[in-house]
Coordinates of N, CA and C in Angstrom, one line a residue:
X1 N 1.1 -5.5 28.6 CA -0.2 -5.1 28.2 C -1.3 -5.7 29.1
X2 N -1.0 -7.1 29.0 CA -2.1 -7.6 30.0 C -2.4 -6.9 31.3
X3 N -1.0 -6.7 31.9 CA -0.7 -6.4 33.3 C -1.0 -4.7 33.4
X4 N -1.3 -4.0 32.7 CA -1.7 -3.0 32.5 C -3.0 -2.8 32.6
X5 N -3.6 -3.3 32.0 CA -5.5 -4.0 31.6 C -5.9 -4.3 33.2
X6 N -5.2 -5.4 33.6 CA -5.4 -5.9 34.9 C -5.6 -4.6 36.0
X7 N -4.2 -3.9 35.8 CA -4.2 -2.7 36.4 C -5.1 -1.8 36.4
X8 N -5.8 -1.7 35.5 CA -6.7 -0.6 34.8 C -8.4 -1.2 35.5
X9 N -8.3 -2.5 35.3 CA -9.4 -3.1 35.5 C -9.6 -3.3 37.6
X10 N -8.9 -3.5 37.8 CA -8.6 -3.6 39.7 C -8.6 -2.6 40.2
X11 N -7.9 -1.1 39.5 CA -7.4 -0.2 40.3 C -8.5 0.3 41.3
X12 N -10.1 0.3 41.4 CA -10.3 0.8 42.6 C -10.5 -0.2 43.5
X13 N -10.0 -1.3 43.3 CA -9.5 -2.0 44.4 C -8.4 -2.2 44.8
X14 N -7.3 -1.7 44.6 CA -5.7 -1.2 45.0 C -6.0 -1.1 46.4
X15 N -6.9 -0.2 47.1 CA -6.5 -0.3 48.2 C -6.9 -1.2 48.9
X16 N -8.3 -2.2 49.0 CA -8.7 -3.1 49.7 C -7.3 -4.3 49.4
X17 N -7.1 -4.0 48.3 CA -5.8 -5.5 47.7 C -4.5 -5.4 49.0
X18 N -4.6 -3.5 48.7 CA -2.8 -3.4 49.9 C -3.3 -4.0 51.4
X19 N -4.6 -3.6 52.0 CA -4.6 -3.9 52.6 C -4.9 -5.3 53.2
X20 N -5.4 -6.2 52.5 CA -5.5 -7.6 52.2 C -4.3 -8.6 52.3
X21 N -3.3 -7.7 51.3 CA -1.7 -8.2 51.5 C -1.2 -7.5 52.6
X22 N -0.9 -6.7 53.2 CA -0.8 -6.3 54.7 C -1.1 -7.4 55.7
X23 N -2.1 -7.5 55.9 CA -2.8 -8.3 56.8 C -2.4 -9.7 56.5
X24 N -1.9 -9.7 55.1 CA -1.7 -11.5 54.9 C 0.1 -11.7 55.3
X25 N 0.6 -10.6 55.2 CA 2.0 -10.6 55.7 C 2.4 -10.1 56.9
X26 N 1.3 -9.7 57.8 CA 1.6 -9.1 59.3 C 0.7 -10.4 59.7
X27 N 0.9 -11.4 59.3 CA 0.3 -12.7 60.0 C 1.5 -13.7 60.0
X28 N 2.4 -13.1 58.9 CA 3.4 -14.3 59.4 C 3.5 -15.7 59.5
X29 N 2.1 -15.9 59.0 CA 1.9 -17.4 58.7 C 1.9 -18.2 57.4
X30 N 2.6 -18.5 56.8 CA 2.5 -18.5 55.0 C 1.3 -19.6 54.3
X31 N 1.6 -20.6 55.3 CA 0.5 -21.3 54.6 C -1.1 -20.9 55.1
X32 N -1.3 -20.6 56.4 CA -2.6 -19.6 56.7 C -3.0 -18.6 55.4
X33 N -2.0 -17.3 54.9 CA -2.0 -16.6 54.3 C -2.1 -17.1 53.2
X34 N -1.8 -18.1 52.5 CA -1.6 -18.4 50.9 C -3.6 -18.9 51.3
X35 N -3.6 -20.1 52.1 CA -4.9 -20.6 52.0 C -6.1 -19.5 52.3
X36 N -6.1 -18.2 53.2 CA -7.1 -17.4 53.3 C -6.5 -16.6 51.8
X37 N -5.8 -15.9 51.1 CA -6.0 -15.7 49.7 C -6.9 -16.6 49.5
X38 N -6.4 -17.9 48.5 CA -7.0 -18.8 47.9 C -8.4 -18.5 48.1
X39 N -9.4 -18.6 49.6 CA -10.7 -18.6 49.4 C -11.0 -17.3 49.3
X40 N -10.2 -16.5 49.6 CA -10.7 -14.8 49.0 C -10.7 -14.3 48.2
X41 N -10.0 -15.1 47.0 CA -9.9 -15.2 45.5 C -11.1 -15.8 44.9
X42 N -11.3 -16.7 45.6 CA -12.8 -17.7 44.9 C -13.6 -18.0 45.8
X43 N -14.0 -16.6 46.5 CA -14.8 -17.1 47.4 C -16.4 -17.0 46.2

C-alpha cells in the first residue's frame, strides 16, 4: 500500500529517478554513489 502511494506520488519523476540511478551505477563507485544520493535526497 505504502509502496504504491509512493509510486503514485513520484511517478512523474520515474524518469529523472532512472536516470539518476543510471548514472549512479555507470560510475561504479559505491561509496561516491551512495554519498551523491545521500545529498540528492536532502539536498
Amino acid at each position: 500500500m505504502a509502496l504504491g502511494l509512493a509510486a503514485a506520488v513520484f511517478s512523474p519523476f520515474n524518469y529523472l529517478v532512472i536516470l539518476k540511478v543510471d548514472r549512479m551505477f555507470r560510475a561504479r563507485d559505491v561509496r561516491r554513489a551512495l554519498r551523491n544520493t545521500l545529498f540528492w535526497l536532502f539536498d
